[in-house]
Every structure is written in structure tokens, then in C-alpha cells.
Coordinates of C-alpha atoms and ligand atoms in Angstrom, one line a residue:
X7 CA -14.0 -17.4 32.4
X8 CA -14.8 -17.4 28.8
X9 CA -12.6 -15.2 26.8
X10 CA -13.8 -12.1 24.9
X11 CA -11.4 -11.7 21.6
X12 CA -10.1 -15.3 19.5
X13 CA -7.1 -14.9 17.1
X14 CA -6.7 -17.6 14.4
X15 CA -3.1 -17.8 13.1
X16 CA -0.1 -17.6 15.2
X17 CA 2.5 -16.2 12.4
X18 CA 4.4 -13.1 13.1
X19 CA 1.5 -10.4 12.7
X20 CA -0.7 -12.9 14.6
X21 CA 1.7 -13.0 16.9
X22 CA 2.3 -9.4 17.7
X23 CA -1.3 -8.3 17.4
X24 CA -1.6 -10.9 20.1
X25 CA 1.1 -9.5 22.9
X26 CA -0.8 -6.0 21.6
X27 CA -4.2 -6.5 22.5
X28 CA -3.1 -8.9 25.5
X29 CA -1.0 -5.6 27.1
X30 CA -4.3 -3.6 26.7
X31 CA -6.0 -5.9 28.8
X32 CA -8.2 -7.9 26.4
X33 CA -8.7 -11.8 27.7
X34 CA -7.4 -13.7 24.8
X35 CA -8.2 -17.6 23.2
X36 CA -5.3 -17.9 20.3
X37 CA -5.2 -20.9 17.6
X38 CA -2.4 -22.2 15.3
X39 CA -3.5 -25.2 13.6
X40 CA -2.0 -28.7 14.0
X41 CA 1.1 -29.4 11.6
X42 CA 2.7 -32.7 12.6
X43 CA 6.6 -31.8 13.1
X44 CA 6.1 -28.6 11.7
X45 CA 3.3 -26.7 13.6
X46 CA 2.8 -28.3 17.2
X47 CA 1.3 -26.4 20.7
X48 CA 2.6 -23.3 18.7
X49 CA 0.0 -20.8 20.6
X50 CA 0.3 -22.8 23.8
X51 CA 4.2 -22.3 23.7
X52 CA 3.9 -18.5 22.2
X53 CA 1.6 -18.0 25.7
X54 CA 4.4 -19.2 27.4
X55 CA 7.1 -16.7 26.6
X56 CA 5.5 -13.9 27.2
X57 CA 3.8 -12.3 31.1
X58 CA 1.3 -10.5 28.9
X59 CA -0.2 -13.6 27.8
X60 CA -0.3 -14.9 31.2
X61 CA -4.5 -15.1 31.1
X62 CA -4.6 -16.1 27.3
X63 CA -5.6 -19.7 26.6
X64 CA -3.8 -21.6 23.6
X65 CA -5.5 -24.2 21.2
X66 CA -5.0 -26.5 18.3
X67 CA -8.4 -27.9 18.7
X68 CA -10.5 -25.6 16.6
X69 CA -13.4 -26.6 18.8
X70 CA -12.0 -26.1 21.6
X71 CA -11.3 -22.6 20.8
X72 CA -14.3 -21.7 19.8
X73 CA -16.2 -23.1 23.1
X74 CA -13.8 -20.4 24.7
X75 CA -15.1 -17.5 23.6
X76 CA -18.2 -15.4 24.8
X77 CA -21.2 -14.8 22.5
X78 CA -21.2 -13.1 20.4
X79 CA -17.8 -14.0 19.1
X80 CA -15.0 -12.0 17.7
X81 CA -12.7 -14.1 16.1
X82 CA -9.7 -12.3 14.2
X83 CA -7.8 -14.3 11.2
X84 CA -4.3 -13.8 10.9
X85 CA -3.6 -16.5 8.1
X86 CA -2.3 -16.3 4.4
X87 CA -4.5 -14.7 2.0
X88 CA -6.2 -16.6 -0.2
X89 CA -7.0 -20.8 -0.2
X90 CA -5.6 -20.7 3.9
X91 CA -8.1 -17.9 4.7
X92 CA -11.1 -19.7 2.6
X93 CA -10.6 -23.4 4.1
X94 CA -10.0 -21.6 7.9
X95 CA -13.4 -19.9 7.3
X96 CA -14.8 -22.6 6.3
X97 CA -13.4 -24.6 9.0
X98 CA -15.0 -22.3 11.6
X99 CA -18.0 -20.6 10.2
X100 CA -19.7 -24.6 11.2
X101 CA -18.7 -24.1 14.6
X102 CA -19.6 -20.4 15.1
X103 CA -23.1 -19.4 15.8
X104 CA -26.0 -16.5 14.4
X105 CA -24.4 -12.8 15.5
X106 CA -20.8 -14.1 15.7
X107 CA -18.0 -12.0 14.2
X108 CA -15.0 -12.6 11.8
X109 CA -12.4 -10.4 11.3
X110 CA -10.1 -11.1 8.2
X111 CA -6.7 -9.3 9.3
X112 CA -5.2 -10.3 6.0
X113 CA -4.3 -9.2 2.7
X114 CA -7.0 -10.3 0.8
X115 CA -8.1 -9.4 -2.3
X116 CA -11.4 -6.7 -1.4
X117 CA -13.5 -8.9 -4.0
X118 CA -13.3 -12.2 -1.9
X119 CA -13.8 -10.1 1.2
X120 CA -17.5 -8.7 -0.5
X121 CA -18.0 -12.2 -1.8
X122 CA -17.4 -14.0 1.9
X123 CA -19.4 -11.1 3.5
X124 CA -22.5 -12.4 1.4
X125 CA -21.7 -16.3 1.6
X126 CA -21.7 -15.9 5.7
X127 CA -24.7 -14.0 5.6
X128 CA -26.8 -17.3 5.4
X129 CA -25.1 -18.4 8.7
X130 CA -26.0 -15.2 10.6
X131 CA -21.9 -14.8 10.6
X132 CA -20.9 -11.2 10.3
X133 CA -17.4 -10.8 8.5
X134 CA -14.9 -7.8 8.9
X135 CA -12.6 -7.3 5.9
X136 CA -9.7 -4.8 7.5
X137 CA -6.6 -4.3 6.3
X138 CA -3.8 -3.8 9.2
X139 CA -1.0 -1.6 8.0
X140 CA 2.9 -1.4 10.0
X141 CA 4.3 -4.8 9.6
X142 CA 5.6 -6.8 12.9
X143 CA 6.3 -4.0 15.1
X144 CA 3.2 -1.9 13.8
X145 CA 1.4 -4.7 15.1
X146 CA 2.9 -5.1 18.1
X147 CA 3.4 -1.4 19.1
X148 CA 0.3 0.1 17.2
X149 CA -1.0 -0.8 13.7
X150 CA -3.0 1.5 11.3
X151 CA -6.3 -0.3 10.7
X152 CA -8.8 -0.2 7.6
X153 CA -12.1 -2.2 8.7
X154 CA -14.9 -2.5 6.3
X155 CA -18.2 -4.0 6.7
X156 CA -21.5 -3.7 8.0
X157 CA -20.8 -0.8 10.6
X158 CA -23.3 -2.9 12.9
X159 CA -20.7 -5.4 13.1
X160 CA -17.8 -3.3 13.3
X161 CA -19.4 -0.8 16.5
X162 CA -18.8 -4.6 18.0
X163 CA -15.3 -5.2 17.8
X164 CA -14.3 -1.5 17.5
X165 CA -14.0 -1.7 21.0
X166 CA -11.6 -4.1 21.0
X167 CA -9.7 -3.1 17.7
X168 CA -9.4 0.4 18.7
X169 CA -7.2 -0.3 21.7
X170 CA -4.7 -1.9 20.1
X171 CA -4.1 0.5 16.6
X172 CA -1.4 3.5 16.8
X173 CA -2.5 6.6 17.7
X174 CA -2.9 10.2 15.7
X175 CA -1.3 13.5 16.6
X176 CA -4.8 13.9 18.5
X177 CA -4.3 10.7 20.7
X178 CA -7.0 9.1 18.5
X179 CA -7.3 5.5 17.3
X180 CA -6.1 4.6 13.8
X181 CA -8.4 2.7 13.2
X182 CA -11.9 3.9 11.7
X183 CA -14.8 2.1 9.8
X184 CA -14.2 2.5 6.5
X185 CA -17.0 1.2 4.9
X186 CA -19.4 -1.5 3.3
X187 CA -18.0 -4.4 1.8
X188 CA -14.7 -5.2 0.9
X189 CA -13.9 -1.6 1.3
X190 CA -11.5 -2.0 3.9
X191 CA -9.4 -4.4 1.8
X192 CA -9.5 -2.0 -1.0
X193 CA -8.1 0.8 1.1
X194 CA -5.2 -1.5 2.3
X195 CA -4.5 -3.0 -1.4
X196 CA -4.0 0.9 -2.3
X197 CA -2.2 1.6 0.7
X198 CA 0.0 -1.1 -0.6
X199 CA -0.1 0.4 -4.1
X200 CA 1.2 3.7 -2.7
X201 CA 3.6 2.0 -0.7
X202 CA 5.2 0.5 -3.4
X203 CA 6.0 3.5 -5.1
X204 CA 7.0 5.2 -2.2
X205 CA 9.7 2.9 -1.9
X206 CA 10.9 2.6 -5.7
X207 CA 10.8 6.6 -5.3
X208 CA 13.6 6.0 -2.6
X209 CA 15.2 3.4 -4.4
X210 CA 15.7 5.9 -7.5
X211 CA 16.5 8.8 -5.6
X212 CA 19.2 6.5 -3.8
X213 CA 20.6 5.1 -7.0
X214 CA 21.1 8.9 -8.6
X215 CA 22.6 9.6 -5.3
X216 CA 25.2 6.6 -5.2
X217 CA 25.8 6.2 -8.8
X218 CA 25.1 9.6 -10.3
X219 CA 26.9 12.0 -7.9
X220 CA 29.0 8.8 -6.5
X221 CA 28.3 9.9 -3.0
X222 CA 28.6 6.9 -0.6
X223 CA 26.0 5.1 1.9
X224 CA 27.3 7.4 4.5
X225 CA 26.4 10.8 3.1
X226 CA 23.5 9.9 1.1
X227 CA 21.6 8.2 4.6
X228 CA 23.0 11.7 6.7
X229 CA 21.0 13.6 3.8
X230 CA 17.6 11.3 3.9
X231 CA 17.8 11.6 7.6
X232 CA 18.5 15.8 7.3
X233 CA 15.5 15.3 5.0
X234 CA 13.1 13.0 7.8
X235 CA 13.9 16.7 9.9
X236 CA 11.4 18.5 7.3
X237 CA 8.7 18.0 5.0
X238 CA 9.5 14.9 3.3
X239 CA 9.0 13.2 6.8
X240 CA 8.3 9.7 6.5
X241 CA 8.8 6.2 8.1
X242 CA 9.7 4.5 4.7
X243 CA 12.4 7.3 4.1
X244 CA 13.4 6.9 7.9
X245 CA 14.1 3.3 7.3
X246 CA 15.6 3.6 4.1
X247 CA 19.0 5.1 5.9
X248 CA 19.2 1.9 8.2
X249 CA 18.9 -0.4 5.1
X250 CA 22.0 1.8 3.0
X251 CA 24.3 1.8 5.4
X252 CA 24.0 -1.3 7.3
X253 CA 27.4 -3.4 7.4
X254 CA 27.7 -6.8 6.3
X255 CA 31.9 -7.9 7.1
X256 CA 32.7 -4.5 6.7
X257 CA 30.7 -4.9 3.5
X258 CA 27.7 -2.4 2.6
X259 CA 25.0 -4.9 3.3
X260 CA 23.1 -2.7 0.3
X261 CA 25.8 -4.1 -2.2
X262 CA 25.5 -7.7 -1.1
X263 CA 21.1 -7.9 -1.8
X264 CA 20.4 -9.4 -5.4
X265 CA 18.6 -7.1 -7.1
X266 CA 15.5 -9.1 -7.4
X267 CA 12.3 -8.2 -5.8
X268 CA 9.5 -9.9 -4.9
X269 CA 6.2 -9.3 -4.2
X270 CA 3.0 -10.7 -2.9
X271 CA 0.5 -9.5 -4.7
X272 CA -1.4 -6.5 -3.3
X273 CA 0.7 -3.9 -5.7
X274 CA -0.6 -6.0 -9.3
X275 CA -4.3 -5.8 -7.7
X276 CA -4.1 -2.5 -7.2
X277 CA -3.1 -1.8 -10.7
X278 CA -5.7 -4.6 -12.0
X279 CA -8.3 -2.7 -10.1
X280 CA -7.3 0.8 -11.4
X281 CA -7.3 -0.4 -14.9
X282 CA -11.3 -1.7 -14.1
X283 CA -12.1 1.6 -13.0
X284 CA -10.2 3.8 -15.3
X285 CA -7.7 5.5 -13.2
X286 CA -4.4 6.5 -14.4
X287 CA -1.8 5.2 -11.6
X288 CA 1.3 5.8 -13.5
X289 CA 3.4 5.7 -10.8
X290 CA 2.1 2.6 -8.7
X291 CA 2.3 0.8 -12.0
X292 CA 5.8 1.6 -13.1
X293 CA 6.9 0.9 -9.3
X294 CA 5.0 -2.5 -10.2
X295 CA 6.9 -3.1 -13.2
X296 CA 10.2 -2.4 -12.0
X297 CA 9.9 -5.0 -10.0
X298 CA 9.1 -7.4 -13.0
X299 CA 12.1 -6.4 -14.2
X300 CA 14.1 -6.9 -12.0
X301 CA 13.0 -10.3 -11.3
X302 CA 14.6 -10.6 -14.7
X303 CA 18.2 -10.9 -13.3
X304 CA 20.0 -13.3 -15.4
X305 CA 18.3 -12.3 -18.6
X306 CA 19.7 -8.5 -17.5
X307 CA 23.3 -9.9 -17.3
X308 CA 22.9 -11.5 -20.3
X309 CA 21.5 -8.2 -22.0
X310 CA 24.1 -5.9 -20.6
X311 CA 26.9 -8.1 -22.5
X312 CA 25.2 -8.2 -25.4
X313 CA 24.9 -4.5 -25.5
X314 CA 28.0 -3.7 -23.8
X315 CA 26.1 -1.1 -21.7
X316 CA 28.6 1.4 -20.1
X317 CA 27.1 1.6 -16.2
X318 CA 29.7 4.3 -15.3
X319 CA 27.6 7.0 -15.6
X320 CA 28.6 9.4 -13.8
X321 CA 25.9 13.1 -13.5
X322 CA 27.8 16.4 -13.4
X323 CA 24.5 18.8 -14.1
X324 CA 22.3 17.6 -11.2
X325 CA 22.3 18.5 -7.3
X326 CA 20.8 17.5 -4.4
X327 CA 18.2 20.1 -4.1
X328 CA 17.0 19.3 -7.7
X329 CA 16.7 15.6 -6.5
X330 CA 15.2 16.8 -2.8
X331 CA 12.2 18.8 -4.8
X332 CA 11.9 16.3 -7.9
X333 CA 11.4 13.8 -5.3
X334 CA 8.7 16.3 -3.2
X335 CA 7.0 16.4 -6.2
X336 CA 7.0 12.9 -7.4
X337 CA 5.7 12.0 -3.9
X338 CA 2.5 14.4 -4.2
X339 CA 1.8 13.0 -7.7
X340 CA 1.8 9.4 -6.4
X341 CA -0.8 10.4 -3.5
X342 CA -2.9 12.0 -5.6
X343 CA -3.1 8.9 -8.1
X344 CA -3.9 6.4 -5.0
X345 CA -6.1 8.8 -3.5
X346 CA -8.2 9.4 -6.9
X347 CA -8.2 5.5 -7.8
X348 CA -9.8 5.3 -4.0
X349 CA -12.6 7.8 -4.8
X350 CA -13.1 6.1 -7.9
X351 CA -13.7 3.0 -6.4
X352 CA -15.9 4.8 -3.7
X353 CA -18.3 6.6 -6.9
X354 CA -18.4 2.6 -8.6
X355 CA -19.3 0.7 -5.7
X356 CA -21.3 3.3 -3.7
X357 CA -19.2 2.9 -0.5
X358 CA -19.0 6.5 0.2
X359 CA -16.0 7.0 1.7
X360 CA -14.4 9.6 3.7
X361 CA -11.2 10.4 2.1
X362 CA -10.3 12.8 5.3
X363 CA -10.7 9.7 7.2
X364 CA -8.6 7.9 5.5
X365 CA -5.7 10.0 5.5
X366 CA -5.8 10.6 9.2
X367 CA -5.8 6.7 9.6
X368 CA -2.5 6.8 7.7
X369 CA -0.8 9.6 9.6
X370 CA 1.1 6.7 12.0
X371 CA 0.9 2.8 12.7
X372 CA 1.0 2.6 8.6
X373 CA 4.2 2.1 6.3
X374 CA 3.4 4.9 4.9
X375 CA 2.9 7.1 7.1
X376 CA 4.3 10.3 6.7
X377 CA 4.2 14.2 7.5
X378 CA 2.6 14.7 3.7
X379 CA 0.2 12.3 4.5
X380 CA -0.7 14.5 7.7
X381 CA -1.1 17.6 5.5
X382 CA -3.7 16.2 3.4
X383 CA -6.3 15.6 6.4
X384 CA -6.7 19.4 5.6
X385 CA -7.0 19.1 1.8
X386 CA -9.1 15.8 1.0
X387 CA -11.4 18.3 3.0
X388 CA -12.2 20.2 0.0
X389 CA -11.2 17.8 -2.6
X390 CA -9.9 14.6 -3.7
X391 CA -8.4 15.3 -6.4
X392 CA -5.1 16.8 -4.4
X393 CA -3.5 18.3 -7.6
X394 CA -6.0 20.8 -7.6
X395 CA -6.0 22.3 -4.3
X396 CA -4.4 25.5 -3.3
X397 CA -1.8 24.8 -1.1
X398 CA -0.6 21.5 -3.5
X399 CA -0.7 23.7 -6.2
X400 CA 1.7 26.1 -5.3
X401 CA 4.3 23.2 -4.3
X402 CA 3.9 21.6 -7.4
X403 CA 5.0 25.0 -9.1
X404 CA 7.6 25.2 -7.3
X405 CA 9.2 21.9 -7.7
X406 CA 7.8 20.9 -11.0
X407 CA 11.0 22.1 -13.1
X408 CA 13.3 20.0 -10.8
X409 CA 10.9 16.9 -11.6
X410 CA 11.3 17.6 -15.3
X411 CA 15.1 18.3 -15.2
X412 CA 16.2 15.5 -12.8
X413 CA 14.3 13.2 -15.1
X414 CA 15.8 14.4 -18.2
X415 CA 19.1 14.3 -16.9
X416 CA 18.5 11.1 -15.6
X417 CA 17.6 10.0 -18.6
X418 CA 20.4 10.8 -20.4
X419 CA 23.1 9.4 -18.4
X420 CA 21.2 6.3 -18.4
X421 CA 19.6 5.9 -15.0
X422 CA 16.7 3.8 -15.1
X423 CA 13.8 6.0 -13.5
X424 CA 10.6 4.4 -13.9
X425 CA 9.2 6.4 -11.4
X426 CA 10.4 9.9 -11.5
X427 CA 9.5 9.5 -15.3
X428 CA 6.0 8.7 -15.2
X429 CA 5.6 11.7 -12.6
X430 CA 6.6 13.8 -14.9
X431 CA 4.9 12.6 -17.3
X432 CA 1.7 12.5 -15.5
X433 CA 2.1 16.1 -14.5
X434 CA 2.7 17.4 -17.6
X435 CA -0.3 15.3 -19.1
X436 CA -2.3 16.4 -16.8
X437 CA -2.4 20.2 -16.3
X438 CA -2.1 20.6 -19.6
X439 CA -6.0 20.9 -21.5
X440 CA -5.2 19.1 -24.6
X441 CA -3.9 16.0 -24.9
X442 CA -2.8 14.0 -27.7
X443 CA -5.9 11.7 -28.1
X444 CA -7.7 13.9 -31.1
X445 CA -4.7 11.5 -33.2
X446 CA -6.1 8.4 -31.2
X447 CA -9.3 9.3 -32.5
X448 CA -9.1 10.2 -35.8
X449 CA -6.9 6.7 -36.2
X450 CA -9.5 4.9 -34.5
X451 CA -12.3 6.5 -36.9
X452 CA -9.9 5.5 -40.0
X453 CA -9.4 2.1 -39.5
X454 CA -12.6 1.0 -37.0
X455 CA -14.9 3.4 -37.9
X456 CA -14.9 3.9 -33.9
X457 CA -16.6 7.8 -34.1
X458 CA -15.4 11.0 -32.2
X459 CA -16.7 14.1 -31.2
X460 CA -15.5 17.9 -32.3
X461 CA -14.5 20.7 -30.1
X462 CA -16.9 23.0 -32.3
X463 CA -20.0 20.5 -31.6
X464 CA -20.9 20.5 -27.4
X465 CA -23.9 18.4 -28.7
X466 CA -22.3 15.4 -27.6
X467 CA -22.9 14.3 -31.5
X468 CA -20.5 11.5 -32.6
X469 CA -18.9 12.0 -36.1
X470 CA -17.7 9.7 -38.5
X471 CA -15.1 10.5 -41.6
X472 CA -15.0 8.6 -44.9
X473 CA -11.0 8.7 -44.3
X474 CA -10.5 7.1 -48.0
Ligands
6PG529 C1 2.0 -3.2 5.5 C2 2.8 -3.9 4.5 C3 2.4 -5.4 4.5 C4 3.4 -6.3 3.7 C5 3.5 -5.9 2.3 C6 4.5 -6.7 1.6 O1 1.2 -2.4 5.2 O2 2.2 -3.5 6.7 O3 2.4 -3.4 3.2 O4 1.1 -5.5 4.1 O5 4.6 -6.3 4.3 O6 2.2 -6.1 1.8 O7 4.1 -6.6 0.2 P1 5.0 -7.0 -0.9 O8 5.6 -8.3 -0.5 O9 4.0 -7.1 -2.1 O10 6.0 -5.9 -1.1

């Protein structure tokens, strides 16, 4: 019997995505390529541990796997993004035949998913860029997928992919065509974006706890998890209480990490893209940067002598609801920058997407899943800018002043908050109606002759001063 789903790439998403769709009853063909002592019978051997993959078949032969698989074939990629995923495609697209399908499960960069969608095109190949969102167990128990493509293509494999994503609060797949093109990718790359400063949101919030208010690992995970219990419900703050207080020789684990973060890319595309398109994602980009800098370790230590900086600080004038709603706040603010840098994209490249859509792909199977994320099913609805609807308003209002404060005080007793900071920043930028530009303008017009416009001319006329 031929099989009726191929996955290429036998890491440890490949891997779990495999035992998923193999417990949901799909017949499998699964590849790893041929590395001489490195990478040998590795999907042969992976079949063997595991009952649900009693009826897969394992290759190394490329060929072989392919003769395998019904027509038309869906083929998913679960390799590294980038030179692996080009020279795999490449490898198989001369094996593959008119109406087959690839799916690129990776993270790859939603330009060289548009660009392989055309390239294929002369082959009569259709390709599938989709993100896949919730790490190994997310792909093993139920992953939040973002396909994008033709939707010919995708009413294919959706079958298929459906089964094996997480489901909503309505028992429906997370998983839903996004849209043409390397929109998919896109959606995961901001995903990724808003994931990152998720997690330095939860990094500065534990840092204020621990060396602010000098509670220990102990009471500040007891209040993150009293917080999971209510609004600010959400996977990344869920497992941010195992990660502070797990023990390591009676040791806080938390202590024992260097402080140097990496990254793999998805977090600086994000905030390349959004500086093509014009969209102001403070928060992603701070989140970003403090990870640059903290890849500076040893020029850090050498700075911190040289400046004999005095870490004790200790914060007398701050509390924990201060931080609870500065944090609410600063967590809306980052949505509603990913969220507008998606609609941009969706206005620039004509993908129209649909923004309630998205979110409700997001509500579980994703890293950042969360019960905000659920609430704004309801208010992409009627806009996507989320700032300015009704029921965000109204929490803003409530929690901006803690923002502001906690910052401030932050601030001052010299916590680094990238993040918190350029929230408040951005909030106060932008509901207030004048900004400080009319300086950028009149310097621009001084020294380039660059024009501006005046609020006493709606003409649109561009004016120039003779400055000297
Ligand atoms: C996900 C994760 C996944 C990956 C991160 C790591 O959605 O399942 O985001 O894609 O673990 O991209 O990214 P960094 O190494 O850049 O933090």
C-alpha cells in the first residue's frame, strides 16, 4: 500500500509531528537523509520505538521515498531553514511529479517561501509555506498551524494537517489557510516577534520581582501561577514558574543560566520586515535588542567595573499590583504592535487576511497562546488596530498609570527595562495627537531643504523656509 502523507526531516519537530499524525491514523513514508556515522537508518530506527508508527515506512533513499507515496503527493519538510530547506527542495522537486505538494514546516523567511512558490510553479509542484507554532510537545500533542499558499493546494493537505493541530475552545482545528504566498511564514515570523517580547516582558517583571522587592523564586512563581488563574493567562507565563524555581544541587537552576541569549533569527526578520513597511514595533525590537546585549557578557563585566555600578538596588515605592497591571498593559501594547505590523503586511502585499482568524489559530497549540489572545477573536472583529477598541480602551485606562510608574521607578533604581519602557513610551506617543516631529521637520527643511506641510494648509501643499 502506497502511503498518503511523506515527512522529510527526522529532528525533533519532525519527529513529534510524525507520532502525531501517525496516532490520527494517517499512513506515513518518513526520510532522514544519509550522514555516514552521524545520521544512519534514523527514521527506520525512530519507526521502531514507537507502536504508532507501526505501518510507517522509513527511508534514506530519497527515491525510494518518493515511489512510496500516492499521487498527488504531500510531502512535509521538517529541515533547517534556509541552505538545508533549498538543496532538500531541490533534491526532491526532480523526483516529484505535476500536482504534487510540498509543505515547508520550517522557519523560513516568508520571502524565500513567495520566491520557491514561483520557482516550483514551472514543475507543476505546489508549495505550502506554514509556520507550526508549540515546540516539541506542541507538535506532538497539537501544534498551532499558519499555512499559506494557493488555497487549491492547501484544501489538499488540509485534510491531513487539520488532524494533527491543537484544538480551540470550539473543538476546532488550529490550523486555517492563511493566505497567498509566503503569508503563512509571515504570520509565524510575527508570532515569533510577539513571542519574544512576551517572554522579555516575563523576564523584566521577574527581575523587579527578585531584585527589586528581593522576593525569592518561591513567592514570585506562587504569584505568576495566582496570576495564570486570571486574565494574564498564558502558556509562556505558565512555564515561566517551572523555569524560576527549578533546582539545580539545591541551587536555583535560574541563577546557574549565563545570561546570554540566543536566537535564530525569526525575531530580527520580524523587525527588518516592520521597518520595510513602516510599523512601529517598539516592543518586539527592544525584546530583540536585549538580547544583543546580552550576548555582550564579557564586555558587560568589564563595563560594570569600570563604572563601579552598584546592582543592589533595592525598590521600596513599587508593589505587586503596580507590576500585575504595568505588565497587563505592556502585554496589550505588544499585541497591538504585532497585530498592526500583520495588517500592514496584508494592505502591502494584497494577501487579505483575516486578523479574527488569526487570533483564534493562536488561542492554543502556539507559544503564545493565551487567554488575551482569546479575547481579541471578538475585537480584531471590528478592528485591527486593538488600541482603539472599546473594551481595550478601558483596560488601558485603567492600567496605564501603573505602566508609567513601574517604569519610572524602574528606572530610577536602575533596572534595565527595555520592554516596559518602550510600552510606555509607545502608549503615551500614541494617544497623544501631536507628536514631536513638527522639530523633525523644521530641522529637516533647515539643513536638506526636505519640505513640510502646516496644520493651517489641508491642501496637502509642501512648504519650504529660507531658514538663514
Ligand atoms: C514556536 C517557537 C519555535 C522556536 C523559536 C525559537 O513557535 O514553536 O517560536 O519556532 O522554538 O523560534 O526562536 P529563537 O531561537 O529565535 O528564540
Amino acid at each position: 500500500m502506497k502511503k498518503e502523507f511523506g515527512i522529510i526531516g527526522m529532528g525533533v519537530m519532525g519527529k513529534s509531528l510524525a507520532r502525531n499524525f501517525a496516532s490520527k491514523g494517517i499512513k506515513l513514508a518518513l526520510f532522514n537523509r544519509y550522514e555516514k556515522g552521524s545520521e544512519e537508518l534514523v527514521a527506520q530506527n525512530f519507526i521502531a520505538e514507537y507502536n504508532e508508527l507501526s505501518s510507517a515506512s522509513g527511508f534514506e533513499d530519497l527515491k525510494a521515498f518518493v515511489n512510496d507515496l500516492s499521487t498527488p503527493r504531500k510531502i512535509l519538510l521538517m529541515v533547517k531553514a534556509g541552505d538545508v530547506t533549498d538543496s532538500t527542495i531541490n533534491e526532491i522537486s526532480s523526483l516529484l511529479e505535476p500536482n504534487d505538494i510540498i509543505i515547508d514546516g520550517g522557519n523560513s523567511h516568508y520571502k524565500d517561501t513567495a520566491q520557491r512558490i514561483e520557482s516550483l510553479k514551472e514543475f507543476g509542484i505546489h508549495f505550502i509555506g506554514s509556520g507550526i507554532s508549540g515546540g516539541e510537545e506542541g507538535a506532538l500533542k497539537g501544534p498551532s498551524v499558519m499555512p499559506g499558499g494557493d488555497k487549491e493546494s492547501y484544501e489538499k493537505i488540509a485534510p491531513f494537517i487539520e488532524k494533527i493541530a491543537a484544538r480551540d475552545f470550539n473543538n476546532k482545528a488550529c490550523c486555517s489557510y492563511i493566505g497567498k504566498g509566503g503569508s503563512g511564514h509571515f504570520v509565524k515570523m510575527v508570532h515569533n516577534g510577539i513571542e519574544y517580547a512576551e517572554m522579555q516582558l516575563i523576564a523584566e517583571v521577574y527581575s523587579l520581582m527578585r531584585f527589586g522587592l528581593l522576593l525569592d523564586p518561591n513567592e514570585i512563581a506562587s504569584l505568576f501561577k495566582r496570576w495564570n488563574e486570571g486574565e494574564l493567562s498564558s502558556y509562556l507565563l505558565e512555564i515561566s514558574s517551572e523555569v524560576i524555581t527549578k533546582k539545580d544541587d539545591g541551587e536555583w537552576l535560574i541563577d546557574i543560566i549565563l545570561d546570554q541569549a540566543g536566537n535564530k533569527g525569526t525575531g530580527s526578520w520580524t523587525s527588518i520586515a516592520a521597518a520595510e513597511l513602516g510599523v512601529s514595533i517598539t516592543m518586539i525590537n527592544e525584546a530583540l535588542f536585549a538580547r544583543y546585549i546580552s550576548a555582550f557578557k564579557e564586555e558587560r563585566v568589564k563595563a560594570q567595573n569600570l563604572y563601579d555600578t552598584d546592582n543592589s538596588s533595592e525598590i521600596f515605592d513599587l508593589n505587586i499590583d503596580q507590576i500585575h497591571d504595568a505588565y497587563k498593559a505592556a502585554r496589550i501594547i505588544n499585541h497591538h504592535q504585532g497585530i498592526h505590523l500583520i495588517s500592514a503586511a496584508s494592505n502591502e502585499y494584497s494577501w487579505d487576511l483575516n486578523m479574527p482568524e488569526i487570533a483564534r489559530v493562536w488561542t492554543n497549540g502556539c507559544i503564545i497562546r493565551s487567554t488575551l489572545m482569546k479575547s481579541l477573536i471578538k475585537v480584531l472583529k471590528s478592528t485591527d488596530r486593538i488600541l482603539l477598541s472599546p473594551e481595550i480602551i478601558s483596560e488601558i485606562k485603567n492600567s496605564i498609570d501603573d505602566l508609567l510608574e513601574v517604569t519610572a521607578i524602574a528606572i530610577l533604581n536602575r533596572h534595565s527595562i527595555p520592554c516596559l519602557s518602550a510600552a510606555s513610551n509607545y502608549i503615551t506617543a500614541y494617544i497623544n495627537a501631536q507628536s514631536t516631529a513638527n522639530i523633525i521637520q523644521g530641522q529637516r527643511d533647515y539643513f536638506g531643504a526636505h519640505t513640510y506641510k502646516r496644520k493651517d494648509d489641508n491642501s496637502g501643499k509642501s512648504y519650504h523656509t529660507d531658514w538663514s
